[in-house]
Coordinates of C-alpha atoms and ligand atoms in Angstrom, one line a residue:
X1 CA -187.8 -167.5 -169.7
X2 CA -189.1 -169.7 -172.6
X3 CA -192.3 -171.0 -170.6
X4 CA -192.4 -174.4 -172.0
X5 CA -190.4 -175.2 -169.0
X6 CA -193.5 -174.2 -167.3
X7 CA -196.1 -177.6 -166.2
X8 CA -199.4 -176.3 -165.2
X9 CA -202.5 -178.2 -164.0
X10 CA -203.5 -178.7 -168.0
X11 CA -200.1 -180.2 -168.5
X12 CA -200.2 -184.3 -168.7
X13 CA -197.1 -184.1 -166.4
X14 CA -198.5 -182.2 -163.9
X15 CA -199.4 -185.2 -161.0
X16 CA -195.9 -186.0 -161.3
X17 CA -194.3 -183.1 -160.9
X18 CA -196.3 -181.9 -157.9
X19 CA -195.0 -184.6 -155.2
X20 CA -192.0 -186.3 -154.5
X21 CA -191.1 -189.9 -152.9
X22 CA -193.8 -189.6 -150.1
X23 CA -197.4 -189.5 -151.1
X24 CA -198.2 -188.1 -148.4
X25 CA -197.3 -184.9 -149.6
X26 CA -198.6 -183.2 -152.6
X27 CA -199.1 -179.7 -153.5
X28 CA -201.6 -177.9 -156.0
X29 CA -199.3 -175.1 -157.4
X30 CA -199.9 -172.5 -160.5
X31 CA -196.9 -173.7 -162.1
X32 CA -193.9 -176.3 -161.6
X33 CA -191.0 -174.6 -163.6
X34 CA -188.5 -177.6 -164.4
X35 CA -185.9 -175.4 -165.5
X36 CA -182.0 -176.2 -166.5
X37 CA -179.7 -173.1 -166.0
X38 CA -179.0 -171.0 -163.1
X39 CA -179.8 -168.4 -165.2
X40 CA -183.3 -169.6 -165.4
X41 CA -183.8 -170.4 -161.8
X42 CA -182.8 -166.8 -161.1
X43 CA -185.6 -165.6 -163.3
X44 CA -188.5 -167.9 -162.1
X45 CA -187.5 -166.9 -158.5
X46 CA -187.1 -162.9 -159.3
X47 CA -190.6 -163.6 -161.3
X48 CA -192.2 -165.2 -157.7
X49 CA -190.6 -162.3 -155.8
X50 CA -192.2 -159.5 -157.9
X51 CA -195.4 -161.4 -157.7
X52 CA -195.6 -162.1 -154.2
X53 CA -195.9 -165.9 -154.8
X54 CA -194.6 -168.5 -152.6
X55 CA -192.0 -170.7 -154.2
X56 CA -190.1 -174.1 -153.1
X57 CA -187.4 -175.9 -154.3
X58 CA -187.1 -179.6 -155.7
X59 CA -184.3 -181.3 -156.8
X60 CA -184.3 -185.1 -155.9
X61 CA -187.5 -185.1 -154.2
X62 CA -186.8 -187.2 -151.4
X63 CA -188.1 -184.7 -148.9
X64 CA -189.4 -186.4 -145.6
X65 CA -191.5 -183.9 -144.6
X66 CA -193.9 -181.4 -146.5
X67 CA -191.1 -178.8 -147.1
X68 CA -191.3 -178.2 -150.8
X69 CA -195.2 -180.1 -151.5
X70 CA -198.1 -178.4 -149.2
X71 CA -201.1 -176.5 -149.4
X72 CA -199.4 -173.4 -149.5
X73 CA -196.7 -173.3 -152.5
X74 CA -197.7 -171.5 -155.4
X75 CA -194.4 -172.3 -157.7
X76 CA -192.4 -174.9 -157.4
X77 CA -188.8 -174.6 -158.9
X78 CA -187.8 -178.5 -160.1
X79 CA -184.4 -178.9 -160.4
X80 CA -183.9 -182.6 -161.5
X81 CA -183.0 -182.0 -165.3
X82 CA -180.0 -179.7 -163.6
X83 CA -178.1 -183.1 -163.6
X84 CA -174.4 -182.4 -164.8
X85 CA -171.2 -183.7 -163.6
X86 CA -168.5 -182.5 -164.9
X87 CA -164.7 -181.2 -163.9
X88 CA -164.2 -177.5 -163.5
X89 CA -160.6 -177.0 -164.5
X90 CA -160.9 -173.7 -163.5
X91 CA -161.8 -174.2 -159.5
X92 CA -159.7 -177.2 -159.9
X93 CA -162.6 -179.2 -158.5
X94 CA -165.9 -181.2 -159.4
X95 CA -169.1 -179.6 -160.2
X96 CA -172.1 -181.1 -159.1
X97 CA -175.4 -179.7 -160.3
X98 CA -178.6 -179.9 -157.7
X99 CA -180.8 -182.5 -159.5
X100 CA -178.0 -185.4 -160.0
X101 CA -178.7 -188.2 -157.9
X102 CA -176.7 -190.3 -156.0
X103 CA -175.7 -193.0 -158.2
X104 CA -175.3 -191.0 -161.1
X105 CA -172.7 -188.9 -159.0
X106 CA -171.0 -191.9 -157.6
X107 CA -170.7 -194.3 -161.4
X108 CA -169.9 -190.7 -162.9
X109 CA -167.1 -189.7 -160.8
X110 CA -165.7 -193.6 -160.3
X111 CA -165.7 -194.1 -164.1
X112 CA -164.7 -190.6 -165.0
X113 CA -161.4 -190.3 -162.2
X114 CA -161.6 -193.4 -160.2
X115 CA -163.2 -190.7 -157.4
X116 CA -165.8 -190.2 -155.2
X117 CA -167.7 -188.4 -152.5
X118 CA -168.8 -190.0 -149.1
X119 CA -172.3 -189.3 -149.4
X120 CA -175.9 -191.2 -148.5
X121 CA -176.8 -194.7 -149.3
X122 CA -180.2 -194.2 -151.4
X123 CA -178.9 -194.4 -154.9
X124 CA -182.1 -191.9 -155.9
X125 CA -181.8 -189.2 -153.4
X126 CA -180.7 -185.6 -155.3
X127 CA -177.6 -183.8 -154.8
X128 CA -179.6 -180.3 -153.7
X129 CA -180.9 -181.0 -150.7
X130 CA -179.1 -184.0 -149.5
X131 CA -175.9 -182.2 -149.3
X132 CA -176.8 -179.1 -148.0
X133 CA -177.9 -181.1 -144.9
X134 CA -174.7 -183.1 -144.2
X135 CA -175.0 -186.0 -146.2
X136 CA -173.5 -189.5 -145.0
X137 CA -173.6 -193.3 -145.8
X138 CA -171.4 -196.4 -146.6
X139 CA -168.1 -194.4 -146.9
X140 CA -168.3 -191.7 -144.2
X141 CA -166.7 -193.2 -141.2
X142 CA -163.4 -193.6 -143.5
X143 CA -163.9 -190.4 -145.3
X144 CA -166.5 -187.9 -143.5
X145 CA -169.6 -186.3 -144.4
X146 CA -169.9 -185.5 -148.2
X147 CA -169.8 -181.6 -147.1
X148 CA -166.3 -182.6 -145.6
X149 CA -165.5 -182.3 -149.0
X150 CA -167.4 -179.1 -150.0
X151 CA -165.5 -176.9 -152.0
X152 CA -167.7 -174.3 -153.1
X153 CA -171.7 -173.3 -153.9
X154 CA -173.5 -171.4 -156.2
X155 CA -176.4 -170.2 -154.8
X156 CA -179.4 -167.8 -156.2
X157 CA -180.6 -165.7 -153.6
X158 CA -183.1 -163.0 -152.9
X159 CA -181.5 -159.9 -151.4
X160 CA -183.5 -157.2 -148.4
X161 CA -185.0 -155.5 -152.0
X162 CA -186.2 -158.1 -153.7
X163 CA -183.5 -158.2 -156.4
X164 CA -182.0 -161.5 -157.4
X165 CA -178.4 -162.4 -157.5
X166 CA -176.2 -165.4 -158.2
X167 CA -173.2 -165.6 -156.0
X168 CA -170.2 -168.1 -155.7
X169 CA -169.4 -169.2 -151.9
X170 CA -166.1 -171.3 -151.1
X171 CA -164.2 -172.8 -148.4
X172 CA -161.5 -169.6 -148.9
X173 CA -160.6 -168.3 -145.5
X174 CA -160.8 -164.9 -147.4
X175 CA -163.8 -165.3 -149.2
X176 CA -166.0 -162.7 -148.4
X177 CA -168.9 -164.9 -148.9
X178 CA -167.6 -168.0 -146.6
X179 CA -170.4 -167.7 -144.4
X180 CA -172.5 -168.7 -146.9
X181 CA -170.6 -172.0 -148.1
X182 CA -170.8 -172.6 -144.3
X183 CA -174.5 -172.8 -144.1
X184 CA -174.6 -174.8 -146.8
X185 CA -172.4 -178.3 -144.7
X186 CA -174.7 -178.6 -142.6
X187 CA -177.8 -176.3 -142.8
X188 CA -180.1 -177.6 -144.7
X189 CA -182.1 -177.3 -147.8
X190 CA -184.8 -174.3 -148.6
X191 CA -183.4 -172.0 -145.9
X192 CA -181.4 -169.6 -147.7
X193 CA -181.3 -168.9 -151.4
X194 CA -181.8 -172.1 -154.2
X195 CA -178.0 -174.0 -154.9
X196 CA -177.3 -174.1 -158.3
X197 CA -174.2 -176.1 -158.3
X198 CA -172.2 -177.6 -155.7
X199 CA -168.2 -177.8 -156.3
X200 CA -166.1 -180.8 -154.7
X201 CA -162.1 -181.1 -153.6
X202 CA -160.9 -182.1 -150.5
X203 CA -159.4 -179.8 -148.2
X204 CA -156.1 -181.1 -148.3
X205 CA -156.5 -181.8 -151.9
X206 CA -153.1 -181.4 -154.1
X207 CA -153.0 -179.8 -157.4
X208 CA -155.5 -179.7 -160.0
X209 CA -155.6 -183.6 -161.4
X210 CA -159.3 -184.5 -160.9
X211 CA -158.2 -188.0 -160.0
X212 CA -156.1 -186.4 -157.3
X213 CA -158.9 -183.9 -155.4
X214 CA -161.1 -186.3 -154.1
X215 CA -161.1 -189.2 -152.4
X216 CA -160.6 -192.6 -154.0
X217 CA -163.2 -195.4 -153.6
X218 CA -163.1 -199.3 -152.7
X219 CA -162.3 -201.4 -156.0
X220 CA -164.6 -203.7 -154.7
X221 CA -166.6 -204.4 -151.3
X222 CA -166.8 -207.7 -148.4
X223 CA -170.4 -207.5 -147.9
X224 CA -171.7 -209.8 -144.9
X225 CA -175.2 -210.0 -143.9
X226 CA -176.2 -211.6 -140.8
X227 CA -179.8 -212.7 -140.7
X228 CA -181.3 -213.1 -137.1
X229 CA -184.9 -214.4 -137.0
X230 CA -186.9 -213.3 -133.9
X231 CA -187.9 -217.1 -133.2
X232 CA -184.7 -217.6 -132.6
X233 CA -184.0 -214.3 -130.4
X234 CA -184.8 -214.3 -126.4
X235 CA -185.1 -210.7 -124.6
X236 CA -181.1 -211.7 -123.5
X237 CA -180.4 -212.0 -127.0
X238 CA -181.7 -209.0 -128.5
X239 CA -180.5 -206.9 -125.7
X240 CA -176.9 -208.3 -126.2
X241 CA -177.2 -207.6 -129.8
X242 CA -178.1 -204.1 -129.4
X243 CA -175.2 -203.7 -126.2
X244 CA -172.5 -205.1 -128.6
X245 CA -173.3 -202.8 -131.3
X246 CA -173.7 -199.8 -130.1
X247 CA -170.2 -201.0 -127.5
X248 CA -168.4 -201.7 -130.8
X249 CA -169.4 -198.5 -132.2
X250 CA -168.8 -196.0 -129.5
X251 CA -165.2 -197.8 -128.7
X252 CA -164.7 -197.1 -132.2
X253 CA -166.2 -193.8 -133.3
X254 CA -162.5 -191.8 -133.2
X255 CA -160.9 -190.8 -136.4
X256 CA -158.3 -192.9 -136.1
X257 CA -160.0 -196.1 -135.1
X258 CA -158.5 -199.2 -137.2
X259 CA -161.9 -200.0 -138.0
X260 CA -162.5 -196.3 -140.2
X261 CA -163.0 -199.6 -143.3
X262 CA -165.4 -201.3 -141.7
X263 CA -169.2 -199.6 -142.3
X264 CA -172.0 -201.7 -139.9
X265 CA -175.6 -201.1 -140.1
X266 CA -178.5 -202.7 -137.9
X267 CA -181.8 -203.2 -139.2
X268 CA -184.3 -203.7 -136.2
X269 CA -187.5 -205.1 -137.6
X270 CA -190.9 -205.9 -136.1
X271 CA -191.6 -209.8 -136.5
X272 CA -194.2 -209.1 -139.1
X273 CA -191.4 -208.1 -141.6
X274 CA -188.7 -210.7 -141.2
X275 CA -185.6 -211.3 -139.3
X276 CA -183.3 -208.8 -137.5
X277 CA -180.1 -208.1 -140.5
X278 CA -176.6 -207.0 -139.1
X279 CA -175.3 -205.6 -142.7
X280 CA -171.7 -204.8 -142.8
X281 CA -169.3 -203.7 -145.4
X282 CA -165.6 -203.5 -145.5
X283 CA -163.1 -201.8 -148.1
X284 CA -162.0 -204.7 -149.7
X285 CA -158.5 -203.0 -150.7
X286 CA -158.3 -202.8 -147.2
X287 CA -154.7 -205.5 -146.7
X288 CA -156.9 -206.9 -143.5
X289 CA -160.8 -206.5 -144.9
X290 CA -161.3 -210.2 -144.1
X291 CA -159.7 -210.3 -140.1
X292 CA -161.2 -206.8 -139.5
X293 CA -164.5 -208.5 -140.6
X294 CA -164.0 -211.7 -138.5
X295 CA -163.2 -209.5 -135.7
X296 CA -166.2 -207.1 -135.8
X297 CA -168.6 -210.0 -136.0
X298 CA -167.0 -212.1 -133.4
X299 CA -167.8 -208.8 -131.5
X300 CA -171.0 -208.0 -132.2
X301 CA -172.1 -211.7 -132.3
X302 CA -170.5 -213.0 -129.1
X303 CA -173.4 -214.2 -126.4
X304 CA -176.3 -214.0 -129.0
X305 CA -177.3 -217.4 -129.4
X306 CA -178.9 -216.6 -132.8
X307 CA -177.0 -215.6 -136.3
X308 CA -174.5 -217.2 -138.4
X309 CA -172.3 -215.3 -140.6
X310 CA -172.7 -217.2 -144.3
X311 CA -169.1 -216.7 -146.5
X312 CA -168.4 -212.7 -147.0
X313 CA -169.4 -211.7 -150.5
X314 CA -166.9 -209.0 -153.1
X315 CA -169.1 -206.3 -154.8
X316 CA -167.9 -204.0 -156.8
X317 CA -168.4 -199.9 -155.7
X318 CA -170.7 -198.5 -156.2
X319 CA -173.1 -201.7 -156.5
X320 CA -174.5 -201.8 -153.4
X321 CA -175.8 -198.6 -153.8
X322 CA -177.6 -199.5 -157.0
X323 CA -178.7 -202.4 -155.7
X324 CA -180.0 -200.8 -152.5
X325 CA -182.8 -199.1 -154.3
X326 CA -183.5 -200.9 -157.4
X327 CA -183.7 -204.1 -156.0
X328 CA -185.9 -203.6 -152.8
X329 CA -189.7 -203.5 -154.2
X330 CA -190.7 -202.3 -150.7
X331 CA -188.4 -199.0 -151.6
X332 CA -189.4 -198.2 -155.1
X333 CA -193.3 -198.8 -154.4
X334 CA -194.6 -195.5 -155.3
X335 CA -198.1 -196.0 -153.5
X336 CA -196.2 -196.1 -150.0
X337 CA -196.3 -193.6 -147.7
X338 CA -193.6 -192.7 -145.3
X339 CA -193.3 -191.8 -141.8
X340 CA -189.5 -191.0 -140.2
X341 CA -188.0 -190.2 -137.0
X342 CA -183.9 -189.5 -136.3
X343 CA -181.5 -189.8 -133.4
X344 CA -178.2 -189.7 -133.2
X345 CA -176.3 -191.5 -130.7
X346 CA -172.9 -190.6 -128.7
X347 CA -172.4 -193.6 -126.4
X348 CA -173.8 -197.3 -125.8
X349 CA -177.5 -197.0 -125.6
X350 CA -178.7 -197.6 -122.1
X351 CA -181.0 -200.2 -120.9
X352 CA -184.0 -198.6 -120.5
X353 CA -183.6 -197.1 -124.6
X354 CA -183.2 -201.1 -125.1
X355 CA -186.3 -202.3 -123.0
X356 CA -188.3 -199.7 -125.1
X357 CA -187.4 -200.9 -128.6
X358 CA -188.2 -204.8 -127.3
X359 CA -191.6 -203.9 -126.0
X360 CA -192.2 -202.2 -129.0
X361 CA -190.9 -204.4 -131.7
X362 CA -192.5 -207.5 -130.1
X363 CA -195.9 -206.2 -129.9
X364 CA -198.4 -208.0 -131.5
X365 CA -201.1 -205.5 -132.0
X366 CA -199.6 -204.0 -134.8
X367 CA -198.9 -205.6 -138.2
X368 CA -196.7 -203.9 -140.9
X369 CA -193.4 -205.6 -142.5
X370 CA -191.9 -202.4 -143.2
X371 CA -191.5 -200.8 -139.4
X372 CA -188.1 -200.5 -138.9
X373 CA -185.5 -198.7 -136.9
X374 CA -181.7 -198.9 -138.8
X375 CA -178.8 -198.1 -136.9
X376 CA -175.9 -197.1 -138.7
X377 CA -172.0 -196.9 -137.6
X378 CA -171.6 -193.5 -137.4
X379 CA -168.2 -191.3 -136.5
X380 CA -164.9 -192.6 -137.6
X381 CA -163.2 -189.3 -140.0
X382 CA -167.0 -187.5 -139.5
X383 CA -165.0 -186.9 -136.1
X384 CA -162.5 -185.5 -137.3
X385 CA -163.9 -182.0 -137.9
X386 CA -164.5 -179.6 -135.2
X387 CA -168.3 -178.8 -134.1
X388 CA -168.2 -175.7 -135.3
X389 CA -166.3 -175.8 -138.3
X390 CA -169.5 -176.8 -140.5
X391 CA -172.7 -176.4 -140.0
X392 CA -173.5 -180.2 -139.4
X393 CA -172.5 -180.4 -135.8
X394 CA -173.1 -184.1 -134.4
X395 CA -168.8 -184.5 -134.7
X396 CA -168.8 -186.8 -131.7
X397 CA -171.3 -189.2 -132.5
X398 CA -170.6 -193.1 -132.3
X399 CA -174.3 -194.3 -134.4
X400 CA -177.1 -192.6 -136.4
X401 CA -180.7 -194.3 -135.9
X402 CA -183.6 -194.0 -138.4
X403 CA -187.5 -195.1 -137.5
X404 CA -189.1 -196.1 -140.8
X405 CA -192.9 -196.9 -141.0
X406 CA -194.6 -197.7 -144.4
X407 CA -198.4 -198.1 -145.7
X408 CA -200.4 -197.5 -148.7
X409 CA -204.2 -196.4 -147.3
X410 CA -204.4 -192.8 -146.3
X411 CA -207.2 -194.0 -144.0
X412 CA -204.1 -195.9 -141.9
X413 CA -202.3 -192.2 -141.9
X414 CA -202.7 -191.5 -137.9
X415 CA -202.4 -195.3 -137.3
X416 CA -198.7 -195.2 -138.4
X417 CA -197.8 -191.6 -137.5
X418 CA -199.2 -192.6 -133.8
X419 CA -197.5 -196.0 -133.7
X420 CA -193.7 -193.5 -134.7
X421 CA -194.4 -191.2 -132.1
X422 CA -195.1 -193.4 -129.3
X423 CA -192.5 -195.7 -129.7
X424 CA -189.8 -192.7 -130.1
X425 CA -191.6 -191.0 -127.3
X426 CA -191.2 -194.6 -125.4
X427 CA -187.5 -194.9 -126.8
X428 CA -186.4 -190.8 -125.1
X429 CA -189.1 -191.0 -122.1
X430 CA -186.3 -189.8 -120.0
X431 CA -185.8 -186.8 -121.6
X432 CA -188.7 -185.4 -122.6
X433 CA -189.8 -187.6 -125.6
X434 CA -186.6 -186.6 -128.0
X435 CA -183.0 -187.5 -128.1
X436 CA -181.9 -184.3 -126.4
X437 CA -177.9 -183.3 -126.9
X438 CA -176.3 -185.0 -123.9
X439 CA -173.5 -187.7 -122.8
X440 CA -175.8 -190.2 -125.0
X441 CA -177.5 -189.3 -127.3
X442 CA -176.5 -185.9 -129.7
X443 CA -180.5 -185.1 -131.3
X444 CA -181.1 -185.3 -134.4
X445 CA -180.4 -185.0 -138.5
X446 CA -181.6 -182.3 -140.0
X447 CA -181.9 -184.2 -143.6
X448 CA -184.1 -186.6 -141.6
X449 CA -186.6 -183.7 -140.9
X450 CA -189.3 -184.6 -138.6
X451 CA -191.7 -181.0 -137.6
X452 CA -192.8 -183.3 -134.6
X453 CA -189.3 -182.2 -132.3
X454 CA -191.2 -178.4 -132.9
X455 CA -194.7 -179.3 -131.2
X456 CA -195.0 -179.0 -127.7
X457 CA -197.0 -182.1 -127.6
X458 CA -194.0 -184.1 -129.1
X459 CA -190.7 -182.7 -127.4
X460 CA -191.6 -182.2 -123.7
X461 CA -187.9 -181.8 -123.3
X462 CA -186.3 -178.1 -122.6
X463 CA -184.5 -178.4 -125.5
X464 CA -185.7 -176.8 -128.7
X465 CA -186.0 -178.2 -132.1
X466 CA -183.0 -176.3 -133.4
X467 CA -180.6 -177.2 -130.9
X468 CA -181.3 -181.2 -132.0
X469 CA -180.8 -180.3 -135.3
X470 CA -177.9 -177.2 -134.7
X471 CA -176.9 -177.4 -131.5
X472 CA -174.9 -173.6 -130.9
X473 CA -174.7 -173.6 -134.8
X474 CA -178.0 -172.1 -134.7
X475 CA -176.9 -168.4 -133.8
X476 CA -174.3 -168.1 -136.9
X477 CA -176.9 -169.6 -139.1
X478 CA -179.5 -167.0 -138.2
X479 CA -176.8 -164.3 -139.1
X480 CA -176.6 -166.1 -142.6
X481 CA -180.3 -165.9 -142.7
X482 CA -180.4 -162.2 -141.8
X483 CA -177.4 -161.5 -144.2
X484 CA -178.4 -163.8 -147.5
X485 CA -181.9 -163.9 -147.4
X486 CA -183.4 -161.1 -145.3
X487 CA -187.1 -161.4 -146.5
X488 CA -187.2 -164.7 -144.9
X489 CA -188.3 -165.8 -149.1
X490 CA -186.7 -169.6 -148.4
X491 CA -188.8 -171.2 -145.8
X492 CA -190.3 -174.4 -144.4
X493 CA -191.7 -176.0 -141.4
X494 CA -188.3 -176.3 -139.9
X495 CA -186.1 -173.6 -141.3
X496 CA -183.9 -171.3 -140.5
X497 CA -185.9 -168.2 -138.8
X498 CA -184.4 -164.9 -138.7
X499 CA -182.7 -163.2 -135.9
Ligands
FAD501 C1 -185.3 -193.3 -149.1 C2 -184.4 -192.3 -148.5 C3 -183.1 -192.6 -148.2 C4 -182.2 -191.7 -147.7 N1 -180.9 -192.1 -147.4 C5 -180.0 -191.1 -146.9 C6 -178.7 -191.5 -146.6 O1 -178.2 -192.6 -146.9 N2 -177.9 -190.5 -146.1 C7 -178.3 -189.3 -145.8 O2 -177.5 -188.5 -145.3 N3 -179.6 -188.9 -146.1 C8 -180.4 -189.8 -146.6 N4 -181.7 -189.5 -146.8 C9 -182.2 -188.1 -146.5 C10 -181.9 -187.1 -147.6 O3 -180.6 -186.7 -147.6 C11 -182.8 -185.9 -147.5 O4 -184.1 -186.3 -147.6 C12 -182.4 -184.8 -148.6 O5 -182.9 -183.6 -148.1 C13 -183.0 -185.2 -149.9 O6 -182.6 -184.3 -150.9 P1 -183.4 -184.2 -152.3 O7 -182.8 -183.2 -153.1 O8 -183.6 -185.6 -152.8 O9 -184.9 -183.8 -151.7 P2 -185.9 -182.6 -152.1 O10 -187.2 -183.1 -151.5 O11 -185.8 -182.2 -153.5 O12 -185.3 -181.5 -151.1 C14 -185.2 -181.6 -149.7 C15 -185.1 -180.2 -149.0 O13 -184.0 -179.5 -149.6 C16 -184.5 -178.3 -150.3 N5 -183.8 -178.3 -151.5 C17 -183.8 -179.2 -152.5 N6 -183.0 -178.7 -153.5 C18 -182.5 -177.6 -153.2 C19 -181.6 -176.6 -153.8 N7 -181.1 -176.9 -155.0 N8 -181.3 -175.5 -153.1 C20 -181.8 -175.2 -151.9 N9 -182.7 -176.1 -151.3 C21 -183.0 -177.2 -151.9 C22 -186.0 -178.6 -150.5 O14 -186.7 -177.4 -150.7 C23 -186.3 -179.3 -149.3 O15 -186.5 -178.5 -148.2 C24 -182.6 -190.4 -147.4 C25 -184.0 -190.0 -147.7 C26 -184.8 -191.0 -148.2 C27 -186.2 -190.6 -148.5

């Protein structure tokens, strides 16, 4: 390939190209290749296998854990100029290249079609790994995961030889190469070959009308944030809070729940870093957006003696996205580094998960604004696909939780990791320190990688890492890694291990 793609340790690029979001994580690599074909991708890979070199994969760099940036790589492949949107008249669907981000794929496709995908929330988050891994947010529980809406990948991979290939995977029930486009809703990123381009249309999309495959977003958004200070919360208070949402949610997390418009989020803080925010958003073409909004809150509110709704706001889509990111200094700081833990939730949480997250949030020898745990409504159309009929297999699940910790001095590095994995061991003390798969809880999301649920020290429960992440997806996706990348050439802390 032309090598001016190529950013070595001369180049004036190099410290930016050799992490991504979290500081935490930065490699020392011969080269980054930031390439833009899959023609070129298939030649930097073929070049790493012939040379014995460990390679990883980049595209939005959003990463939680050292998966592409450690010690180890020696090439780094850096998708994010593969950016392109674009209609592919041929596949009658939209093509989505690795390295677009979020909010370009969302204004693109609403501008371009009036379409969209129902993918994460972070406007900055890439296309390649995000939806390899599931991908929700603000639109999923009336539309599913984006990989609901999968139509097709390209992926380069490495066959049992070591010769390179590109090779087309779809959704076709005849398609030889199905199980590969299976891996890729749900599975995960860097596990079995590198995705050049991902191809959208609904399942039960009609004819070839790009306006018609894919599913049509709000026109504009009732946005209602509900601010509840902790000097204004008892323990009664807060534990009502948390009862009522997660009763709300699991009452509500079947496909056909009138509330699939309705999107609720709660954002548990420690004192040090403001109040307590119940965010909601409803589809304001919804006929009923503002009763289904009175209704929710009147739910969620009702015996917590703190919180006033202020007058719904209208937002266009995709602002709050945008806005999301670019407006939150706390989020775009690049000095901050990030520690992240995931659970996913099938019914109410019980008491003793509630007791846990009071004595935790309230404790006062610990100082840092940006601890958090957000719950977000989960379920809704996500449930309407079968557990085994992607990879992503939590299809029962009523709420998705993420722990967020922040902090800019590597010296406060075990502080912060420590204070994560005592509280979650404190939240799942019942079964064995993790959110095991059972009538509660469902484990964990695999785009929310944490290498803690595969140390001993960290999941004393009998179930293993994969089955929080896969549950009995796991088997069929070893066969995928046996048949697509038999070298085991795609790997990471967490992935996919051969059979
Ligand atoms: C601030 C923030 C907000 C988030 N919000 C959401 C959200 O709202 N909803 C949600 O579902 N998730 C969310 N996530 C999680 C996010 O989906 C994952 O971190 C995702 O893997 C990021 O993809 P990326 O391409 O940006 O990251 P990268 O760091 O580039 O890649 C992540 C993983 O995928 C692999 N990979 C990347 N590109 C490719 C490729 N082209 N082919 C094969 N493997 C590849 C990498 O090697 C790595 O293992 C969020 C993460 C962050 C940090």
């Amino acid at each position: 390939m032309d090598m001016s793609g190529a950013v070595t340790a001369a180049d004036a690029r190099y410290p930016d190209v050799v992490r991504g979001l979290n500081p935490r994580y930065v490699a020392n690599p011969e080269a980054v290749y930031l390439v833009d074909s899959a023609a070129e991708v298939a030649e930097v890979v073929q070049q790493a296998v012939d040379g014995r070199k460990r390679l990883t994969v980049r595209s939005g760099g959003h990463c939680l854990e050292d998966f592409v940036f450690n010690p180890d790589v020696q090439v780094v492949l850096d998708l994010s100029e593969m950016n392109q949107v674009y209609f592919d008249a041929e596949r009658g669907a939209v093509a989505v290249e690795p390295g677009a981000t979020l909010i370009e794929i969302y204004e693109l496709m609403a501008t371009a079609w009036g379409v969209t995908i129902p993918a994460g929330s972070f406007s900055s988050v890439g296309a390649g790994g995000h939806v390899a891994g599931g991908g929700y947010g603000f639109l999923s529980r009336a539309h599913g995961m984006a990989v609901d809406h999968l139509h097709a990948v390209e992926v380069v991979v490495v066959d049992a030889r070591g010769m390179v290939a590109t090779v087309v995977a779809t959704r076709e029930e005849d398609d030889p190469n199905r199980d590969l486009w299976w891996a890729h809703t749900g599975g995960g990123g860097g596990n079995f070959g590198v995705v050049t381009r991902y191809w959208f249309r609904s399942p039960d999309a009609v004819g070839n009308e790009p306006r018609a495959i894919l599913p049509r977003p709000p026109g504009d958004l009732l946005i209602s944030n509900v601010s509840f200070p902790w000097s204004e919360l008892t323990r009664q208070g807060f534990t009502r809070l948390l009862k009522n949402f997660g009763a709300f949610h699991e009452r509500h997390k079947a496909p056909d729940s009138p509330y699939l418009a309705v999107t609720g989020g709660l954002d548990l803080t420690h004192p040090s870093g403001g109040p307590i925010v119940l965010r909601t958003q409803v589809d304001g073409d919804h006929p009923d957006a503002e009763r289904l909004l009175q209704d929710y809150l009147a739910e969620i509110l009702e015996g917590v003696e703190s919180g006033s709704p202020p007058r719904p706001r209208r937002t266009p889509w995709p602002e709050p996205v945008r806005r999301h990111a670019t407006t939150n200094e706390t989020q775009n700081d690049p000095t901050l580094r990030g520690d992240f833990k995931s659970a996913l939730m099938r019914a109410n949480l019980p008491d003793h998960q509630i007791d846990a997250f009071y004595r935790y949030l309230t404790r006062t020898d610990i100082d840092n604004p940006t601890i958090a745990v957000s719950f977000a409504g989960f379920g809704g159309r996500i449930n309407a696909v079968g557990q085994n009929a992607t990879a992503f297999p939590h299809r029962d699940c009523s709420m998705a939780l993420l722990w967020t910790v922040l902090w800019d001095d590597p010296a406060d590095d075990a502080t912060y990791i420590n204070w994560n994995r005592e509280f979650y061991a404190a939240v799942y003390a019942e079964t064995g320190g993790v959110p095991v798969p059972n009538a509660v809880t469902d484990g964990c999301y695999v785009n929310d990688a944490d290498s803690d649920v595969a140390d001993a020290r960290f999941n004393k429960s009998s179930a293993p890492w994969h089955e929080l992440y896969y549950k009995d997806n796991y088997p069929r996706l070893r066969q995928v890694k046996a048949k697509w990348d038999p070298r085991n050439f795609f790997r990471h802390g967490l992935s996919v291990q051969l059979p």
